[in-house]
Short mmCIF file of C-alpha atoms and ligand atoms in Angstrom, two decimals:
data_model
loop_
_atom_site.label_atom_id
_atom_site.label_comp_id
_atom_site.label_asym_id
_atom_site.label_seq_id
_atom_site.Cartn_x
_atom_site.Cartn_y
_atom_site.Cartn_z
CA MET Y 24 0.00 0.00 0.00
CA ASN Y 25 1.38 3.38 -0.96
CA TYR Y 26 1.84 6.42 1.21
CA HIS Y 27 2.57 9.99 0.24
CA SER Y 28 3.18 13.29 1.97
CA THR Y 29 0.30 15.46 3.20
CA ARG Y 30 1.94 18.21 1.12
CA ASN Y 31 2.51 16.39 -2.18
CA ALA Y 32 0.64 13.36 -3.58
CA ASN Y 33 3.17 12.47 -6.26
CA ALA Y 34 6.16 10.92 -4.48
CA LEU Y 35 5.00 7.48 -3.32
CA VAL Y 36 6.66 5.11 -0.81
CA ASP Y 37 5.35 1.81 0.55
CA SER Y 38 4.15 1.48 4.14
CA ALA Y 39 7.43 -0.05 5.37
CA GLN Y 40 9.39 2.92 4.02
CA ALA Y 41 6.89 5.36 5.55
CA VAL Y 42 7.56 3.83 8.99
CA LEU Y 43 11.31 3.82 8.42
CA SER Y 44 11.43 7.47 7.27
CA GLY Y 45 8.98 8.91 9.81
CA LEU Y 46 8.69 12.32 8.18
CA ALA Y 47 8.33 12.88 4.40
CA PRO Y 48 11.29 14.67 2.74
CA ASP Y 49 9.19 17.82 2.13
CA GLY Y 50 8.40 18.12 5.85
CA GLY Y 51 4.87 16.70 5.46
CA LEU Y 52 3.46 13.64 7.22
CA TYR Y 53 2.85 10.31 5.51
CA VAL Y 54 -0.77 9.43 4.68
CA PRO Y 55 -2.11 6.40 2.78
CA GLN Y 56 -3.07 6.97 -0.85
CA ALA Y 57 -6.33 5.15 -0.10
CA LEU Y 58 -7.54 3.77 3.22
CA PRO Y 59 -7.78 -0.02 3.44
CA ARG Y 60 -11.16 -1.77 3.55
CA LEU Y 61 -11.80 -3.38 6.91
CA ASP Y 62 -14.36 -6.02 7.81
CA VAL Y 63 -15.63 -4.21 10.91
CA SER Y 64 -17.74 -7.06 12.33
CA TYR Y 65 -14.80 -9.39 11.93
CA ALA Y 66 -12.47 -6.87 13.64
CA LEU Y 67 -14.93 -6.55 16.52
CA SER Y 68 -15.06 -10.34 16.96
CA LEU Y 69 -11.32 -10.55 17.68
CA GLU Y 70 -9.39 -10.63 20.96
CA PRO Y 71 -7.32 -7.47 21.60
CA MET Y 72 -3.98 -8.71 20.20
CA GLU Y 73 -5.57 -10.34 17.14
CA MET Y 74 -7.55 -7.17 16.63
CA ALA Y 75 -4.37 -5.10 16.78
CA ALA Y 76 -2.63 -7.35 14.25
CA TYR Y 77 -5.62 -7.16 11.88
CA ILE Y 78 -5.92 -3.36 12.04
CA ILE Y 79 -2.21 -2.48 12.05
CA GLY Y 80 -1.66 -5.08 9.33
CA ALA Y 81 -4.33 -3.43 7.17
CA MET Y 82 -2.72 0.00 7.64
CA LEU Y 83 0.86 -1.25 7.10
CA PRO Y 84 0.53 -4.24 4.72
CA ASP Y 85 4.15 -4.12 3.56
CA ILE Y 86 5.38 -5.16 7.00
CA PRO Y 87 5.16 -8.96 7.21
CA GLU Y 88 4.18 -11.23 10.12
CA MET Y 89 2.12 -8.69 12.01
CA ASP Y 90 0.75 -11.33 14.42
CA THR Y 91 4.25 -12.15 15.63
CA LEU Y 92 5.19 -8.48 15.96
CA VAL Y 93 2.10 -7.68 18.03
CA LYS Y 94 2.74 -10.61 20.37
CA LYS Y 95 6.36 -9.53 20.83
CA ALA Y 96 5.24 -5.95 21.50
CA TYR Y 97 2.58 -6.57 24.13
CA THR Y 98 3.05 -9.97 25.75
CA GLY Y 99 4.02 -9.58 29.39
CA LYS Y 100 4.24 -5.79 29.13
CA PHE Y 101 0.71 -4.79 30.14
CA THR Y 102 -0.75 -5.55 33.56
CA ALA Y 103 -4.32 -5.78 32.20
CA PRO Y 104 -4.92 -9.05 30.30
CA ASP Y 105 -7.03 -7.19 27.72
CA LEU Y 106 -4.39 -4.40 27.46
CA THR Y 107 -6.82 -1.45 27.48
CA PRO Y 108 -9.77 -2.21 29.80
CA THR Y 109 -12.95 -0.14 30.06
CA VAL Y 110 -14.65 0.71 33.36
CA GLN Y 111 -17.82 2.63 34.13
CA ALA Y 112 -17.74 5.99 35.98
CA GLY Y 113 -21.30 7.28 36.32
CA PRO Y 114 -22.69 7.92 32.82
CA TYR Y 115 -19.26 7.56 31.23
CA THR Y 116 -17.32 4.59 30.00
CA VAL Y 117 -13.63 5.14 30.73
CA LEU Y 118 -11.10 3.56 28.38
CA GLU Y 119 -7.99 3.05 30.52
CA LEU Y 120 -4.91 3.27 28.32
CA PHE Y 121 -2.35 3.36 31.14
CA HIS Y 122 -1.72 -0.27 32.08
CA GLY Y 123 1.55 -0.50 30.16
CA PRO Y 124 5.15 -0.36 31.46
CA THR Y 125 5.26 3.43 32.06
CA CYS Y 126 1.63 3.98 33.11
CA ALA Y 127 0.75 6.36 30.25
CA PHE Y 128 -1.15 5.82 27.00
CA LYS Y 129 1.95 6.32 24.87
CA ASP Y 130 2.97 2.77 25.83
CA VAL Y 131 0.31 1.35 23.50
CA ALA Y 132 2.10 2.82 20.48
CA LEU Y 133 5.67 2.86 21.77
CA CYS Y 134 5.71 -0.86 22.60
CA MET Y 135 4.70 -1.52 19.00
CA LEU Y 136 6.81 1.03 17.11
CA PRO Y 137 10.18 -0.71 17.73
CA GLN Y 138 8.79 -3.95 16.29
CA LEU Y 139 7.46 -2.11 13.24
CA LEU Y 140 10.66 -0.17 12.78
CA THR Y 141 13.00 -3.16 12.97
CA ALA Y 142 10.75 -5.22 10.67
CA ALA Y 143 10.64 -2.32 8.18
CA LYS Y 144 14.43 -2.02 8.38
CA THR Y 145 14.85 -5.71 7.49
CA GLN Y 146 12.22 -5.45 4.75
CA LYS Y 147 14.08 -2.52 3.18
CA GLY Y 148 17.51 -4.08 3.61
CA GLN Y 149 18.87 -1.22 5.71
CA LYS Y 150 22.05 -2.48 7.35
CA GLU Y 151 23.10 0.37 9.62
CA GLU Y 152 21.95 0.56 13.21
CA VAL Y 153 19.15 3.04 13.96
CA LEU Y 154 19.72 5.77 16.53
CA ILE Y 155 16.47 7.07 18.03
CA LEU Y 156 16.78 10.59 19.44
CA THR Y 157 14.00 12.03 21.57
CA ALA Y 158 13.69 15.25 23.52
CA THR Y 159 11.10 14.85 26.23
CA SER Y 160 9.21 16.97 28.73
CA GLY Y 161 8.50 13.79 30.70
CA ASP Y 162 6.17 11.09 29.37
CA THR Y 163 7.36 10.35 25.83
CA GLY Y 164 10.98 9.77 26.81
CA LYS Y 165 10.25 7.06 29.32
CA ALA Y 166 7.73 5.28 27.08
CA ALA Y 167 10.22 5.34 24.19
CA LEU Y 168 13.05 4.01 26.40
CA GLU Y 169 10.89 1.17 27.64
CA GLY Y 170 9.70 0.34 24.12
CA PHE Y 171 13.16 0.33 22.53
CA ARG Y 172 15.21 -1.18 25.34
CA ASP Y 173 17.26 -4.19 24.23
CA VAL Y 174 15.75 -4.11 20.72
CA ASP Y 175 18.40 -5.45 18.30
CA GLY Y 176 19.89 -3.00 15.83
CA VAL Y 177 18.58 0.08 17.62
CA LYS Y 178 20.10 2.53 20.08
CA ILE Y 179 18.06 5.18 21.84
CA CYS Y 180 19.13 8.43 23.47
CA VAL Y 181 16.66 10.57 25.41
CA PHE Y 182 17.32 14.18 26.43
CA TYR Y 183 15.31 15.86 29.17
CA PRO Y 184 15.60 19.33 30.71
CA HIS Y 185 17.70 19.19 33.90
CA GLY Y 186 15.38 20.19 36.77
CA GLY Y 187 12.45 20.41 34.36
CA VAL Y 188 10.59 17.14 35.03
CA SER Y 189 8.80 15.80 38.10
CA GLN Y 190 10.47 13.55 40.70
CA VAL Y 191 8.64 10.48 39.40
CA GLN Y 192 9.38 11.31 35.77
CA ARG Y 193 13.07 11.86 36.48
CA LEU Y 194 13.39 8.60 38.41
CA GLN Y 195 11.50 6.71 35.72
CA MET Y 196 14.18 7.73 33.23
CA ALA Y 197 17.22 7.67 35.52
CA THR Y 198 16.54 4.05 36.53
CA GLN Y 199 16.02 2.83 32.95
CA ALA Y 200 17.59 -0.57 32.28
CA GLY Y 201 18.77 -1.86 28.90
CA SER Y 202 22.08 -2.21 27.07
CA ASN Y 203 21.14 0.16 24.23
CA VAL Y 204 19.78 3.14 26.18
CA ARG Y 205 21.20 6.58 26.97
CA VAL Y 206 19.52 9.16 29.20
CA LEU Y 207 21.00 12.65 29.36
CA ALA Y 208 19.85 15.65 31.38
CA VAL Y 209 20.49 18.83 29.43
CA GLU Y 210 21.19 22.17 31.09
CA GLY Y 211 18.28 24.30 29.88
CA ASN Y 212 14.55 23.94 29.35
CA PHE Y 213 12.53 21.57 27.13
CA ASP Y 214 12.81 23.90 24.13
CA ASP Y 215 16.62 23.85 24.44
CA ALA Y 216 16.62 20.04 24.42
CA GLN Y 217 14.21 19.92 21.49
CA THR Y 218 16.15 22.51 19.50
CA GLY Y 219 19.31 20.51 20.18
CA VAL Y 220 17.69 17.38 18.72
CA LYS Y 221 16.40 19.29 15.70
CA ASN Y 222 19.91 20.65 15.10
CA ILE Y 223 21.36 17.14 15.19
CA PHE Y 224 18.81 16.02 12.57
CA ALA Y 225 19.59 19.07 10.45
CA ALA Y 226 23.32 18.34 10.69
CA PHE Y 227 23.15 14.66 9.70
CA GLY Y 228 19.85 14.30 7.82
CA ASP Y 229 19.94 10.98 5.96
CA ARG Y 230 23.70 10.64 6.37
CA PRO Y 231 25.22 8.35 9.01
CA THR Y 232 26.19 9.77 12.40
CA PRO Y 233 29.83 9.72 13.58
CA GLY Y 234 29.03 6.28 15.08
CA GLY Y 235 27.73 5.03 11.69
CA ARG Y 236 24.05 5.00 12.59
CA ARG Y 237 20.89 6.31 10.90
CA LEU Y 238 18.84 8.80 12.86
CA SER Y 239 15.14 8.30 13.55
CA THR Y 240 12.57 9.57 16.03
CA ALA Y 241 9.89 8.10 18.21
CA ASN Y 242 7.47 11.00 18.10
CA SER Y 243 3.89 10.81 16.97
CA ILE Y 244 4.41 12.04 13.43
CA ASN Y 245 5.44 8.45 12.53
CA ILE Y 246 2.56 6.48 11.01
CA GLY Y 247 3.94 3.49 12.93
CA ARG Y 248 2.87 5.23 16.12
CA LEU Y 249 -0.54 6.24 14.87
CA ALA Y 250 -1.67 2.86 13.48
CA PRO Y 251 -1.51 0.97 16.82
CA GLN Y 252 -3.70 3.63 18.46
CA ILE Y 253 -6.64 2.91 16.13
CA THR Y 254 -7.09 -0.48 17.78
CA TYR Y 255 -8.31 0.70 21.17
CA TYR Y 256 -11.28 2.56 19.68
CA PHE Y 257 -12.45 -0.78 18.25
CA LYS Y 258 -11.66 -2.47 21.58
CA ALA Y 259 -13.81 0.04 23.51
CA TYR Y 260 -16.69 -0.44 21.06
CA ARG Y 261 -16.35 -4.20 21.44
CA ASP Y 262 -16.57 -3.89 25.25
CA LEU Y 263 -19.79 -1.85 24.98
CA LEU Y 264 -21.26 -4.49 22.65
CA THR Y 265 -20.22 -7.34 24.94
CA ARG Y 266 -21.85 -5.66 27.93
CA GLY Y 267 -25.04 -5.03 25.97
CA GLN Y 268 -24.72 -1.24 26.36
CA ILE Y 269 -25.03 -0.80 22.58
CA GLN Y 270 -26.22 -2.73 19.53
CA MET Y 271 -23.99 -3.29 16.50
CA GLY Y 272 -24.08 -0.11 14.41
CA ASP Y 273 -24.97 2.32 17.22
CA ALA Y 274 -22.82 5.44 17.16
CA VAL Y 275 -20.51 6.02 20.14
CA ASN Y 276 -18.94 9.38 21.06
CA PHE Y 277 -15.32 9.58 22.23
CA CYS Y 278 -13.75 12.32 24.31
CA VAL Y 279 -9.96 12.60 24.08
CA PRO Y 280 -7.41 14.66 26.08
CA THR Y 281 -5.37 16.14 23.27
CA GLY Y 282 -1.90 17.59 22.74
CA ASN Y 283 -0.27 16.69 19.45
CA PHE Y 284 -3.62 15.49 18.01
CA GLY Y 285 -2.29 11.93 17.54
CA ASP Y 286 -4.63 10.09 19.89
CA ILE Y 287 -7.81 11.75 18.62
CA LEU Y 288 -6.71 11.40 14.98
CA ALA Y 289 -6.57 7.64 15.55
CA GLY Y 290 -10.27 7.90 16.51
CA PHE Y 291 -10.97 9.73 13.27
CA LEU Y 292 -9.16 6.96 11.35
CA ALA Y 293 -11.19 4.32 13.21
CA LYS Y 294 -14.31 6.09 11.92
CA LYS Y 295 -12.90 6.24 8.36
CA LEU Y 296 -12.22 2.51 8.61
CA GLY Y 297 -15.89 1.92 9.35
CA LEU Y 298 -16.27 1.94 13.14
CA PRO Y 299 -19.55 3.68 14.12
CA VAL Y 300 -17.95 6.69 15.80
CA GLY Y 301 -20.27 9.62 16.55
CA LYS Y 302 -18.69 12.85 17.75
CA LEU Y 303 -14.99 13.17 18.60
CA ILE Y 304 -14.68 15.62 21.47
CA CYS Y 305 -11.27 17.28 21.66
CA ALA Y 306 -10.30 18.25 25.22
CA SER Y 307 -7.55 20.81 25.88
CA ASN Y 308 -6.10 22.51 28.95
CA ALA Y 309 -5.38 26.26 29.20
CA ASN Y 310 -3.38 25.94 25.97
CA ARG Y 311 -6.60 26.10 23.98
CA VAL Y 312 -5.25 26.37 20.42
CA LEU Y 313 -7.33 23.41 19.24
CA THR Y 314 -10.52 24.54 20.98
CA ASP Y 315 -10.26 27.88 19.21
CA PHE Y 316 -9.45 26.18 15.91
CA ILE Y 317 -12.42 23.82 16.01
CA ARG Y 318 -14.74 26.68 16.91
CA THR Y 319 -13.45 29.33 14.48
CA GLY Y 320 -11.35 27.67 11.78
CA ILE Y 321 -8.42 29.86 12.77
CA TYR Y 322 -5.27 28.14 14.00
CA ASP Y 323 -3.11 30.65 15.82
CA ARG Y 324 0.02 29.67 17.71
CA ARG Y 325 0.99 33.29 18.47
CA ARG Y 326 0.23 33.14 22.17
CA PRO Y 327 2.16 32.33 25.36
CA LEU Y 328 2.57 28.67 26.31
CA HIS Y 329 1.04 28.01 29.74
CA LYS Y 330 2.66 25.46 32.04
CA THR Y 331 -0.25 23.44 33.44
CA VAL Y 332 -0.97 20.46 35.71
CA SER Y 333 -1.49 18.42 32.51
CA PRO Y 334 2.01 18.94 31.04
CA SER Y 335 1.72 16.39 28.22
CA MET Y 336 -0.89 18.65 26.64
CA ASP Y 337 1.17 21.86 26.93
CA ILE Y 338 1.57 22.23 23.18
CA LEU Y 339 0.97 25.08 20.74
CA VAL Y 340 1.65 23.24 17.48
CA SER Y 341 -0.36 20.03 17.17
CA SER Y 342 1.56 18.25 14.41
CA ASN Y 343 -1.00 15.60 13.56
CA LEU Y 344 -3.69 18.16 12.76
CA GLU Y 345 -1.95 18.38 9.40
CA ARG Y 346 -3.11 14.84 8.65
CA LEU Y 347 -6.73 15.74 9.49
CA LEU Y 348 -6.61 18.73 7.13
CA TYR Y 349 -5.44 16.39 4.38
CA PHE Y 350 -7.97 13.62 5.08
CA ILE Y 351 -10.88 16.07 5.07
CA SER Y 352 -9.85 18.25 2.12
CA GLY Y 353 -7.95 15.64 0.07
CA ASP Y 354 -5.97 18.63 -1.17
CA THR Y 355 -2.18 18.46 -0.73
CA ALA Y 356 -1.65 21.91 -2.28
CA LEU Y 357 -4.00 23.46 0.28
CA VAL Y 358 -2.26 21.66 3.17
CA ALA Y 359 1.18 22.76 1.91
CA GLN Y 360 -0.07 26.34 1.71
CA LEU Y 361 -1.59 26.31 5.23
CA MET Y 362 1.55 24.77 6.77
CA GLU Y 363 3.72 27.34 5.01
CA LYS Y 364 1.53 30.08 6.49
CA LEU Y 365 1.81 28.52 9.94
CA SER Y 366 5.57 28.43 9.77
CA ARG Y 367 5.92 31.94 8.29
CA GLU Y 368 3.16 33.85 10.10
CA GLY Y 369 2.29 31.60 13.02
CA ALA Y 370 -1.36 31.27 12.00
CA TYR Y 371 -3.75 30.16 9.25
CA GLN Y 372 -7.48 30.02 8.54
CA VAL Y 373 -9.16 27.11 6.78
CA PRO Y 374 -11.86 27.62 4.11
CA ALA Y 375 -15.46 27.70 5.41
CA GLN Y 376 -16.43 24.39 3.86
CA LEU Y 377 -13.50 22.61 5.45
CA LEU Y 378 -14.40 24.12 8.82
CA GLY Y 379 -18.00 22.94 8.39
CA GLU Y 380 -16.84 19.38 7.78
CA ILE Y 381 -14.50 19.50 10.79
CA GLN Y 382 -17.35 20.74 13.00
CA GLU Y 383 -19.60 17.88 11.78
CA LEU Y 384 -17.08 15.44 13.25
CA PHE Y 385 -15.39 17.28 16.14
CA ALA Y 386 -16.29 19.46 19.10
CA GLY Y 387 -13.65 21.34 21.11
CA TYR Y 388 -13.59 22.18 24.82
CA CYS Y 389 -10.92 23.35 27.24
CA CYS Y 390 -10.44 23.96 30.95
CA ASP Y 391 -7.83 25.69 33.09
CA ASP Y 392 -5.95 24.17 36.06
CA ASN Y 393 -8.60 25.19 38.57
CA ALA Y 394 -11.36 23.51 36.61
CA THR Y 395 -9.13 20.46 36.01
CA CYS Y 396 -8.56 19.95 39.73
CA GLY Y 397 -12.23 20.64 40.47
CA GLU Y 398 -13.13 17.91 37.99
CA ILE Y 399 -10.77 15.38 39.65
CA ALA Y 400 -12.58 16.02 42.93
CA ARG Y 401 -16.05 15.89 41.34
CA ILE Y 402 -15.42 12.62 39.51
CA PHE Y 403 -13.97 11.08 42.66
CA THR Y 404 -16.77 12.28 44.94
CA GLN Y 405 -19.66 11.55 42.58
CA TYR Y 406 -18.50 8.33 40.93
CA GLY Y 407 -15.69 7.05 43.19
CA TYR Y 408 -13.31 7.12 40.22
CA LEU Y 409 -9.79 8.54 40.59
CA CYS Y 410 -8.45 10.09 37.38
CA ASP Y 411 -5.28 11.91 36.40
CA THR Y 412 -5.04 15.58 35.36
CA HIS Y 413 -5.11 14.91 31.59
CA THR Y 414 -8.12 12.62 31.86
CA ALA Y 415 -9.86 15.24 34.03
CA THR Y 416 -9.83 17.73 31.13
CA ALA Y 417 -11.66 15.09 29.10
CA PHE Y 418 -14.28 14.51 31.80
CA ALA Y 419 -14.86 18.27 31.95
CA ALA Y 420 -15.17 18.43 28.16
CA ALA Y 421 -17.54 15.46 28.05
CA GLU Y 422 -19.77 17.05 30.67
CA ALA Y 423 -19.81 20.43 28.90
CA TYR Y 424 -20.52 18.76 25.56
CA ARG Y 425 -23.50 16.82 26.89
CA GLU Y 426 -24.90 19.91 28.55
CA ASP Y 427 -24.48 22.05 25.40
CA THR Y 428 -25.89 19.55 22.93
CA GLY Y 429 -28.15 17.16 24.83
CA ASP Y 430 -26.41 14.39 22.87
CA GLU Y 431 -27.09 11.32 25.02
CA ARG Y 432 -25.32 8.71 22.90
CA PRO Y 433 -22.90 6.50 24.83
CA LEU Y 434 -19.69 8.38 25.53
CA VAL Y 435 -16.22 6.91 26.07
CA VAL Y 436 -13.66 9.04 27.91
CA LEU Y 437 -10.07 8.12 27.04
CA SER Y 438 -7.94 7.96 30.16
CA THR Y 439 -4.34 8.65 29.17
CA ALA Y 440 -2.35 8.32 32.40
CA SER Y 441 -2.47 6.70 35.81
CA PRO Y 442 -3.39 9.26 38.50
CA TYR Y 443 -0.22 8.15 40.33
CA LYS Y 444 1.95 9.67 37.59
CA PHE Y 445 0.87 13.15 38.68
CA PRO Y 446 0.42 12.65 42.43
CA ALA Y 447 1.04 16.26 43.49
CA ALA Y 448 -1.80 17.74 41.45
CA VAL Y 449 -4.18 14.80 41.97
CA LEU Y 450 -3.78 14.69 45.75
CA GLY Y 451 -3.90 18.49 45.92
CA ALA Y 452 -7.27 18.33 44.15
CA LEU Y 453 -8.68 16.09 46.89
CA GLU Y 454 -7.22 17.56 50.06
CA GLU Y 455 -4.61 19.93 51.49
CA ASN Y 456 -1.41 18.32 50.22
CA SER Y 457 1.35 18.56 52.85
CA GLN Y 458 3.22 15.34 51.93
CA PRO Y 459 7.03 15.68 51.78
CA ASP Y 460 7.57 14.02 48.39
CA GLU Y 461 5.78 12.34 45.50
CA PHE Y 462 6.11 8.84 46.99
CA ALA Y 463 4.42 9.93 50.20
CA MET Y 464 1.71 11.48 48.04
CA MET Y 465 1.21 8.18 46.22
CA THR Y 466 0.83 6.32 49.51
CA ARG Y 467 -1.70 8.88 50.71
CA LEU Y 468 -3.65 8.67 47.44
CA GLU Y 469 -3.71 4.90 47.68
CA LYS Y 470 -5.20 5.17 51.14
CA LEU Y 471 -7.84 7.66 50.05
CA SER Y 472 -8.91 5.87 46.89
CA GLY Y 473 -8.25 2.20 47.57
CA VAL Y 474 -6.69 1.96 44.09
CA PRO Y 475 -3.26 0.31 44.39
CA VAL Y 476 -0.16 2.20 43.21
CA PRO Y 477 0.90 0.56 39.91
CA GLY Y 478 3.97 -1.68 40.26
CA PRO Y 479 6.27 0.24 37.90
CA LEU Y 480 5.77 3.43 39.96
CA ALA Y 481 5.73 1.82 43.42
CA HIS Y 482 9.12 0.15 42.86
CA LEU Y 483 10.86 3.23 41.51
CA GLN Y 484 12.23 4.23 44.89
CA ASP Y 485 14.14 0.96 45.31
CA MET Y 486 15.62 0.78 41.84
CA PRO Y 487 19.26 1.61 41.18
CA VAL Y 488 19.92 4.93 39.44
CA ARG Y 489 21.82 4.16 36.24
CA HIS Y 490 21.88 7.53 34.49
CA ARG Y 491 23.28 10.61 36.21
CA GLU Y 492 24.94 12.56 33.44
CA VAL Y 493 24.10 16.26 33.11
CA ILE Y 494 25.47 17.91 30.00
CA ALA Y 495 25.67 21.32 28.38
CA LYS Y 496 23.56 21.83 25.24
CA LYS Y 497 26.60 21.91 23.00
CA MET Y 498 27.66 18.43 24.16
CA MET Y 499 24.54 16.62 22.88
CA THR Y 500 26.07 15.27 19.64
CA GLU Y 501 29.27 14.24 21.39
CA ARG Y 502 27.55 12.34 24.20
CA MET Y 503 24.59 10.75 22.36
CA GLU Y 504 26.53 7.74 21.08
CA VAL Y 505 28.42 6.69 24.18
CA TYR Y 506 27.08 3.17 24.83
CA GLU Y 507 28.87 0.71 27.07
C1 PLP Z 4 0.86 12.56 25.14
C2 PLP Z 4 -0.26 12.63 26.11
C3 PLP Z 4 -1.50 13.20 25.75
C4 PLP Z 4 -1.77 13.85 24.40
O1 PLP Z 4 -1.82 12.92 23.33
P1 PLP Z 4 -1.64 13.42 21.84
O2 PLP Z 4 -1.61 12.20 21.00
O3 PLP Z 4 -0.34 14.19 21.81
O4 PLP Z 4 -2.80 14.30 21.52
C5 PLP Z 4 -2.52 13.19 26.70
N1 PLP Z 4 -2.32 12.68 27.93
C6 PLP Z 4 -1.15 12.13 28.30
C7 PLP Z 4 -1.00 11.59 29.69
C8 PLP Z 4 -0.07 12.07 27.41
O5 PLP Z 4 1.09 11.53 27.80
#
C-alpha cells in the first residue's frame, strides 16, 4: 500500500518505508493513498492482540508477520490481560490506556513502534543501526526508552531538561535498564533540548552519524505510532457491545485529552475505517489552540505557552492536525499552503467548507488548572473514580458537551495516564497536600482511593539509578553515542 506526503501526492513510498522514514522529505506527514477496507464485524469479533494485528496489518501491509510483531510488543508488558480495559464511571465509560510499562497511554504505540521499525528495516535491507533521538518533557521519553530497550539494531538516546521534570518522571528515566539506552539531562529547558535534537537532525539528515548510525525519532508524526492507536477505539466499542450497552451499528462518542492530536486522529481513522464513531470531542487545557481552531477555523500559535498540571498537553503546534486537514480536504496543495503560512506567520485560517466538515465530526472544549482539579474532585466524589489531570480535562469536556448539545449517545472518555503519575496535582485536588515528596503522596492517594499504586511506579524508589549525566547543550552530539 502506498503512502505519500500530506503536502505532495506524487512521491510514493510503501508502508514499510513510511515507517522507516517517519517524516516525508518535504516536511509533510505520511498518509495512505487510499484507506484499506476493513471487515468491521470481523475486527470486533477478535481478541485485543488479534484485533491489533488485523488493524495495524491493514494500515501497514508491507510489514510482514504482524501477528508475531504484536505478540512480541505486548506480551508480558501490560498488567491488564485485555491491554486497554474499560470501566464505568457514572454515565461515562472510561477507556484506561495506562496499564503499560510506564503507566501512560503512549505505551500502546511505543511498545509496537520498535517492532514495526526493525521489521521495516529488514524489509528494506537497511544495514546500519538506527539511533532514536528524543527530547522529552516527561512522558514520551520514558515510554520510548521502555519500548526500545534491548531491541536489536537500535540505540536510543533521550534528552530531558535538567530540573524540568517531576520527581517520578526523572526517576522513571534515571533508573532505565537496557544495554542500548542513553539518558541525558540537558542544562536548559525543554525547548533547548528539542532545539538541540532538531539541530542534530539538520546536521546529519539521511547521512550516518559519527558512530555510523541512521537517525530516527519516536514521536507521533510516525505512522507506525498512529496505526496501533486505532485499535483501542475498536476495543472500547467491542466492550460496549459485549456488555449489551449498545447494539452493533450504534454510534458512540469519544472524548480525548489532546496535545499533538495523535490520539484523537486515531479515533478519526477508526471512523474512516468503518467503526460507528459519533462525535470526537477534543479536550484541551489552558493551551486552547485546538478549541479555538475547532470553533473558528483559525489556528493561531501566536500566544504564550502556559505550564499546566497536565504537562503532556502543553503544546501550541499540534503536528498531527496536518493529517486531518489532508484527510478532510484531500488537497495536498491546500495543506502545503496552510503549513507554510503557519511556519511563516504563526497562524492560518481554513476555508469555510473545510471548517464545516470538521465541525460535523469534532467538538472542542478546554479547561484551566482550577477547573481540572475541580473535575478530579467531582469525579472522585460523585462516581468514586480517581483520574489523572489529563483525563480530568476530558471529563470536563464530556460534561460540557453533553450539557451544550443534549447528545445522550454513549460516551467513552479516554484515560491517558495513571493518577499516580501526577500525584502532586491529583492529591492536591482532593485535600490539602502537605506530603514531603511524591512517593508519600502516592501512599496517601492509595489510602484515600483504595486503588493500588501501579507496580512500575511503586518500585521506583528501590531501583538503582543508572543515568546521572548532566550535560551542556553543546555536548549533545558528542555524548549521544556513548554506549557501554
Ligand atoms: C501525550 C499525552 C496526551 C496527548 O496525546 P496526543 O496524541 O499528543 O494528543 C494526553 N495525555 C497524556 C497523559 C499524554 O502523555
